[in-house]
Rosetta silent file (secondary structure, phi, psi, omega in degrees, C-alpha in Angstrom):
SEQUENCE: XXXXXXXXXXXXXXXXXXXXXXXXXXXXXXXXXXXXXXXXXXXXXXXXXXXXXXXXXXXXXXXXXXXXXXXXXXXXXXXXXXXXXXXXXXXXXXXXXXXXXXXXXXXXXXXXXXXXXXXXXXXXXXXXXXXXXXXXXXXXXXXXXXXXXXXXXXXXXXXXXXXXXXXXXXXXXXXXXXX
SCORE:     score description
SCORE:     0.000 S_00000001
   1 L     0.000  133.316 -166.808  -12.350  -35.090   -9.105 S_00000001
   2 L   -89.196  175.331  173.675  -10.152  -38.162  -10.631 S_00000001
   3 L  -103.280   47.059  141.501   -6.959  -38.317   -9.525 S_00000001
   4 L   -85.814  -19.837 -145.519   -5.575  -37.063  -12.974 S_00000001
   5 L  -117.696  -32.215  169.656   -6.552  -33.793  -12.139 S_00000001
   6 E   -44.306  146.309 -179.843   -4.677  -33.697   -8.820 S_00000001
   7 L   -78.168 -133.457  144.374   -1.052  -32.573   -8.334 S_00000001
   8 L  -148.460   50.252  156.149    0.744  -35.089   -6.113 S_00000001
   9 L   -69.734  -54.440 -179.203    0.409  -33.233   -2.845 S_00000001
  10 L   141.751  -27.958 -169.596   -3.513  -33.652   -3.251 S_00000001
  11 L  -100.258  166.254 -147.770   -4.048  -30.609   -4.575 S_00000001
  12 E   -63.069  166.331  165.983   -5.835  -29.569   -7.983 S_00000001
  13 L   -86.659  165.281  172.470   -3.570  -28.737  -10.731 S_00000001
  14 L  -148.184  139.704 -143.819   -3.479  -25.353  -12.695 S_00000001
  15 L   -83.354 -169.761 -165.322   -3.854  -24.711  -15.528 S_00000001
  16 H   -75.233  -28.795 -179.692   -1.867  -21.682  -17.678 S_00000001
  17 H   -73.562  -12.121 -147.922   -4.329  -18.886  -16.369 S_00000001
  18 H  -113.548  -22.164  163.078   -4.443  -20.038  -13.019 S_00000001
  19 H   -80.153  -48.746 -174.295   -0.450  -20.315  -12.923 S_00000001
  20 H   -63.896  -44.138 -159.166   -0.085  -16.701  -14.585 S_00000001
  21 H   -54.135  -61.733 -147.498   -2.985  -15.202  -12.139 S_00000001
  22 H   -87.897    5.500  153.598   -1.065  -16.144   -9.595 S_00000001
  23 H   -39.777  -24.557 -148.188    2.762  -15.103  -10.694 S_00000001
  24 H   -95.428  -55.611 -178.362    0.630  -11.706  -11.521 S_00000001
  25 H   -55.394  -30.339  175.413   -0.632  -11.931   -7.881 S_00000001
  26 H   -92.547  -36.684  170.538    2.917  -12.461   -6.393 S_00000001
  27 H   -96.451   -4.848  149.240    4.421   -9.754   -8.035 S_00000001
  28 H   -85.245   -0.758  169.627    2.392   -7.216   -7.336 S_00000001
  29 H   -69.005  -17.469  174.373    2.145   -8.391   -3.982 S_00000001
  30 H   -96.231   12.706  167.902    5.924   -7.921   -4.115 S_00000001
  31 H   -85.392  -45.774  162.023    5.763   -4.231   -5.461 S_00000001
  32 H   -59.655   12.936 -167.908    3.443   -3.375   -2.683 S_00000001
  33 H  -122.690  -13.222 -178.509    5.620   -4.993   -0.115 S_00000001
  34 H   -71.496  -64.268  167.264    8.382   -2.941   -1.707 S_00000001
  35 H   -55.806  -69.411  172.624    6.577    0.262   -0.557 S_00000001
  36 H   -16.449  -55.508 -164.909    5.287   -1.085    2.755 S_00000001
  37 H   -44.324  -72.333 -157.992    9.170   -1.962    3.347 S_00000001
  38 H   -79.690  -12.614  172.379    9.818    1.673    3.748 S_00000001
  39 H   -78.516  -18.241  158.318    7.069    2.885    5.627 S_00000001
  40 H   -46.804  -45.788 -174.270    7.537   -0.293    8.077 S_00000001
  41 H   -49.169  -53.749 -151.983   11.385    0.704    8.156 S_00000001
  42 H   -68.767  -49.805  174.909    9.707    4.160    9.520 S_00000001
  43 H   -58.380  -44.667  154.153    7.668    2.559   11.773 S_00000001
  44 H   -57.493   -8.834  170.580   10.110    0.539   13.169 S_00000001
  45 H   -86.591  -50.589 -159.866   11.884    3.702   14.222 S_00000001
  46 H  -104.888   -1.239  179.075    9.099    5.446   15.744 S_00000001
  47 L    59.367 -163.258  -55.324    6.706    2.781   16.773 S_00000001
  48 L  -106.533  107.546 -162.475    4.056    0.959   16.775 S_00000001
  49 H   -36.353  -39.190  155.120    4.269   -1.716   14.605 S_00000001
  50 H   -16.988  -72.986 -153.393    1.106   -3.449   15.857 S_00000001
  51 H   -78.768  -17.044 -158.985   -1.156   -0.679   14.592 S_00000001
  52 H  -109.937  -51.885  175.777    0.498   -0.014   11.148 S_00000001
  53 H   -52.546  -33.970  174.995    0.235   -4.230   10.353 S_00000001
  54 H   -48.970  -44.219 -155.164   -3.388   -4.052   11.599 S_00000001
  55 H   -81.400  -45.548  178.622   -3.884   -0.947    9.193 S_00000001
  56 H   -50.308 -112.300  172.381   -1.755   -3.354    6.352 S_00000001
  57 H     0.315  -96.475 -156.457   -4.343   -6.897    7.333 S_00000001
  58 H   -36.283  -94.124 -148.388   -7.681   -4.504    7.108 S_00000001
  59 H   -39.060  -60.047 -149.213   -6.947   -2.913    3.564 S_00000001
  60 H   -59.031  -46.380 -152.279   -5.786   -5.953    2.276 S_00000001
  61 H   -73.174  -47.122 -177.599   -8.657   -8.021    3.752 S_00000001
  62 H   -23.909  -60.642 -171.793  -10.963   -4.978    3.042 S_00000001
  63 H   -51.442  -56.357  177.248   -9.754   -4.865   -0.657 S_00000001
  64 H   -73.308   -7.903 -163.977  -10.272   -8.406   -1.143 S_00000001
  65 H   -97.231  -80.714  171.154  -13.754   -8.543    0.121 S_00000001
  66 H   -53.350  -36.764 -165.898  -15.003   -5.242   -1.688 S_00000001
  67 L   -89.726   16.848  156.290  -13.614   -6.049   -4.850 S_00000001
  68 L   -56.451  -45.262  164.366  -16.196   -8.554   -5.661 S_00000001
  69 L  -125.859   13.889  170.601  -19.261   -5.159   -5.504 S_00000001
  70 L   -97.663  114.751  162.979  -17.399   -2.249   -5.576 S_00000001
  71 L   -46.103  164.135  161.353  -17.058   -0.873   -9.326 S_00000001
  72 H   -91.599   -5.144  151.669  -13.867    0.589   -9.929 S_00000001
  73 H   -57.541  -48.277 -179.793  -15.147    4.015   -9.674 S_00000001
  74 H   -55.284  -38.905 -168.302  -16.524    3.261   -6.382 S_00000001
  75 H   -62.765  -39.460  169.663  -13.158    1.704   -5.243 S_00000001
  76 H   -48.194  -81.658 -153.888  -10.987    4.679   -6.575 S_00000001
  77 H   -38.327  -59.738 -175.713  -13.612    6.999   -4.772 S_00000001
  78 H   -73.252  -28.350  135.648  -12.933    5.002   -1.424 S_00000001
  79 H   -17.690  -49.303  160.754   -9.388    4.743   -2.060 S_00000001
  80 H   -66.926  -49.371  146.602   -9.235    8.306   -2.197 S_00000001
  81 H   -46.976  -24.348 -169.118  -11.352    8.716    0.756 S_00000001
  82 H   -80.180  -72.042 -178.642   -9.006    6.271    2.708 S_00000001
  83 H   -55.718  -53.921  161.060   -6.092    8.768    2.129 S_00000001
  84 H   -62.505  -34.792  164.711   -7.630   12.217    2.758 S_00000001
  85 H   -52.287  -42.023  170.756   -9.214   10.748    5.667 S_00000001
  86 H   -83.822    1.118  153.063   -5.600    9.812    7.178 S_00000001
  87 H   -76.428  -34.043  172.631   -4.345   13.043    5.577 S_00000001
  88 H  -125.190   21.296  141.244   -6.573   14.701    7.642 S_00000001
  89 H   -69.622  -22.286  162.196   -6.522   12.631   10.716 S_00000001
  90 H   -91.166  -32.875  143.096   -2.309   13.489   10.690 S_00000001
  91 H   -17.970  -81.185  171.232   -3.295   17.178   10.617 S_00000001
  92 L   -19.235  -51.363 -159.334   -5.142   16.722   14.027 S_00000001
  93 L   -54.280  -47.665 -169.647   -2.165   14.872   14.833 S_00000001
  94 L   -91.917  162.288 -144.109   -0.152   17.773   14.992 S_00000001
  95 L   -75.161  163.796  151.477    0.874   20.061   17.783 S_00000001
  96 L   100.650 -115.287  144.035   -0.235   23.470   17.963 S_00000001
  97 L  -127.067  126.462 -159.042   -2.797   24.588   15.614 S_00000001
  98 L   -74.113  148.023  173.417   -3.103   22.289   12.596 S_00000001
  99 L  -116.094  175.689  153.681   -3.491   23.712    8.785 S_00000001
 100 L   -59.191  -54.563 -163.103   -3.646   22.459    5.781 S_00000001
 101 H   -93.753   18.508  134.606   -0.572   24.112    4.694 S_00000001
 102 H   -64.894  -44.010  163.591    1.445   22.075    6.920 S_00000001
 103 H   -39.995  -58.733 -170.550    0.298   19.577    5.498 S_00000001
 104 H   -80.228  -15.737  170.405    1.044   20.945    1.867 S_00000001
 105 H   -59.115  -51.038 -174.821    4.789   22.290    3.667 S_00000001
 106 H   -52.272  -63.252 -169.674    5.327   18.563    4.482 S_00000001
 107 H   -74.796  -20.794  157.829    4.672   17.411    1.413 S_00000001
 108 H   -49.045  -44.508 -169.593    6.508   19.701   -0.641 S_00000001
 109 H   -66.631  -36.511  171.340    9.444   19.381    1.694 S_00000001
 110 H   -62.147  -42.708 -162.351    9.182   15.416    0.514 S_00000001
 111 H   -60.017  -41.295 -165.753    8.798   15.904   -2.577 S_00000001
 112 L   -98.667   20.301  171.969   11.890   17.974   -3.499 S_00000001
 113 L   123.118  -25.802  166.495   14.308   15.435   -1.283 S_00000001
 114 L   -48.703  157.913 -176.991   13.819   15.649    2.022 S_00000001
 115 L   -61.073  148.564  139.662   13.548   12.690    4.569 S_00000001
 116 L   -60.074   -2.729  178.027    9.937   11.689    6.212 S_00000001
 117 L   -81.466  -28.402 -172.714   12.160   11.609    9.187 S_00000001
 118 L  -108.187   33.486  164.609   12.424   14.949    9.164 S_00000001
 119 L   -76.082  169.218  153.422    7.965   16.218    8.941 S_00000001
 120 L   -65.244  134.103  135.158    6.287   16.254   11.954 S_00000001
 121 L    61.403   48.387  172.795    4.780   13.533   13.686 S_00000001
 122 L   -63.373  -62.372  175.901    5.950   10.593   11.433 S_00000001
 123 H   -12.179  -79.374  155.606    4.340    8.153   12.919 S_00000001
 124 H   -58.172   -7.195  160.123    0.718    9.507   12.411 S_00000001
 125 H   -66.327  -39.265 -156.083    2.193   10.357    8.768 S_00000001
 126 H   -95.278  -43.561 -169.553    3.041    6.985    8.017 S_00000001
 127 H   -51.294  -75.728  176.649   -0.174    5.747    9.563 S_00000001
 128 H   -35.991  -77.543 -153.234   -2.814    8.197    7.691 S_00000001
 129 H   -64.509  -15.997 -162.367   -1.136    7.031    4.239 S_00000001
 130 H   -68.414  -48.549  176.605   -0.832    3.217    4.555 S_00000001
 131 L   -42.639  -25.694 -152.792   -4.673    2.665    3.676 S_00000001
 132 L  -113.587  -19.813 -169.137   -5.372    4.184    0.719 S_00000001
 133 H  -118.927  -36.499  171.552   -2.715    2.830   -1.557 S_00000001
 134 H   -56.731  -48.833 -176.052   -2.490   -0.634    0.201 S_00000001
 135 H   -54.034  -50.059  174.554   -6.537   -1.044   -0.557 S_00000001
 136 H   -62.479  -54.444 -178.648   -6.534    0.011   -4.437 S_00000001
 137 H   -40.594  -40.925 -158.612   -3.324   -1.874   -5.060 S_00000001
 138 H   -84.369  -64.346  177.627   -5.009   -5.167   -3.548 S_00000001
 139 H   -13.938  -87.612 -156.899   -8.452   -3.982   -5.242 S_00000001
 140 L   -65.914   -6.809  177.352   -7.085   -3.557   -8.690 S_00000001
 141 L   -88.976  -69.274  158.349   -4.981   -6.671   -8.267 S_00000001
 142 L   -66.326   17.222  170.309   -8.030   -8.725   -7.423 S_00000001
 143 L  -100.610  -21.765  176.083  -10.220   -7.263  -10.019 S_00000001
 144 L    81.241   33.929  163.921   -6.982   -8.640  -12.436 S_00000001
 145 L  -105.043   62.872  173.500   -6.246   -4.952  -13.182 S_00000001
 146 L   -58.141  -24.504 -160.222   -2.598   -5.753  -12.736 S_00000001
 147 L   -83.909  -24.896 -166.528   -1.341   -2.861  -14.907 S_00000001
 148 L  -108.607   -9.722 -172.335   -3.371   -0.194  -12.499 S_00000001
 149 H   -94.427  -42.002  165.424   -2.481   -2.184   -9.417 S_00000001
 150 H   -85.653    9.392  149.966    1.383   -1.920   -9.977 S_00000001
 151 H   -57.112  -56.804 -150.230    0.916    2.048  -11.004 S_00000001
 152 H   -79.408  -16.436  153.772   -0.300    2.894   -7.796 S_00000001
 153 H   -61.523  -30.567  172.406    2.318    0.589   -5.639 S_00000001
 154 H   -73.013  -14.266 -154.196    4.692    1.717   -7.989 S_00000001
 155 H   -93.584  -34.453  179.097    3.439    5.313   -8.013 S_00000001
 156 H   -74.588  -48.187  177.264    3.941    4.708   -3.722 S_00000001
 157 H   -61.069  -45.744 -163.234    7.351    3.442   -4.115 S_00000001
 158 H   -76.311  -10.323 -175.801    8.199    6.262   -6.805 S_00000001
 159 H   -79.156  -49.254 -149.970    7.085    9.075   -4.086 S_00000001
 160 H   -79.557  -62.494  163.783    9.326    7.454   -1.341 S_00000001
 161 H   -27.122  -39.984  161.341   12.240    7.279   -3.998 S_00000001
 162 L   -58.596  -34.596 -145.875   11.680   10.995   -4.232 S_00000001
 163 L  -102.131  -47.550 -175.883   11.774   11.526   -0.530 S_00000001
 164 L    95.276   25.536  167.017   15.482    9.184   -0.870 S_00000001
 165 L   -89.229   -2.349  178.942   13.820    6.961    2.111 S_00000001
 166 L  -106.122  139.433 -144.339   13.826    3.942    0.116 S_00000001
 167 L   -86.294  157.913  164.016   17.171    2.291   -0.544 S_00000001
 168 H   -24.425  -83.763 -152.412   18.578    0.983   -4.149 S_00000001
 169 H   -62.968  -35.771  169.807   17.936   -3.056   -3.341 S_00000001
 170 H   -85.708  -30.778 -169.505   13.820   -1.951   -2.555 S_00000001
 171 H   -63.417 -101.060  152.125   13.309    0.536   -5.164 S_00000001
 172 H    35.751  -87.420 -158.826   15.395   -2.207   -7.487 S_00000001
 173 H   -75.533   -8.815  167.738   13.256   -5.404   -6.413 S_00000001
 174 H   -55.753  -72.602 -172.471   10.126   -2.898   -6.190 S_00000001
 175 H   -86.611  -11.635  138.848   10.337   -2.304  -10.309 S_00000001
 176 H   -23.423  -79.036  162.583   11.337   -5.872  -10.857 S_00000001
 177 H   -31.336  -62.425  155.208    8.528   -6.870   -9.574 S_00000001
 178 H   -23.008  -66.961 -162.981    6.397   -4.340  -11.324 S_00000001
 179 L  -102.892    0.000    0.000    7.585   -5.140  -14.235 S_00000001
């Protein structure tokens, strides 16, 4: 490599695709960090942050890793898998004898305005879901299917906006980012 092609740090220069990938790459990493924000925020109430960055690290690395031989069918498919599995690993979670339709009570109760502070057993709520939407986002981001990678952070962020746990300034730099 001549030293034309070098910045003058040492390292190579880049060219207009390789500057857009990664502006493309930073903002959806900051629409998924937009979501993350509030389920950390959650986490940070309720503990333990350890376990919910490990679960963060793994998808991401997972994601980045996979999306080299996983089709995007497959990846949806495991994506999907990721989330009902931790959908029905916070079932378990809960005291007494667990249903389903707690499960579908919780999320209804989010859905129309209620807090996640106030389900059951946030912690293991917050847990179960972090996988499945961190992995596709990173997936579809490193497949350079930005437009499907900032649905589904945005699609994460737009739930938690429904719930009202995520404040103006993240929903705000959340659809910046996006868009």
């Amino acid at each position: 490599m001549s030293t034309a092609d070098r910045t003058g740090f040492g390292w190579p220069s880049l060219d207009a695709a390789g500057k857009t990938r990664i502006a493309a790459l930073a903002a959806v990493a900051a629409t998924l960090t937009s979501a993350l924000q509030v389920l950390y925020f959650l986490i940070d109430v309720v503990g333990p942050r350890p376990v919910f960055l490990t679960l963060v690290a793994v998808s991401l690395v997972a994601a980045t890793i996979l999306a080299r031989v996983l089709t995007t069918r497959s990846a949806v498919a495991l994506g999907l898998v990721l989330l009902l599995v931790g959908l029905w690993w916070y079932v378990q979670q809960l005291t007494g004898t667990p249903q389903v339709g707690s499960l579908a009570t919780d999320t209804l109760s989010l859905l129309t305005g209620n807090s996640l502070l106030r389900i059951s057993n946030i912690r293991a709520w917050a847990l179960a879901v972090t996988p499945g939407p961190t992995f596709l986002t990173w997936y579809f981001a490193m497949r350079r299917r930005y437009g499907l990678s900032v649905a589904v952070a945005g699609g994460t962020l737009g739930f938690f906006v429904l719930t009202g746990d995520a404040d103006l300034l993240t929903t705000l730099s959340g659809v910046i980012a996006g868009t």
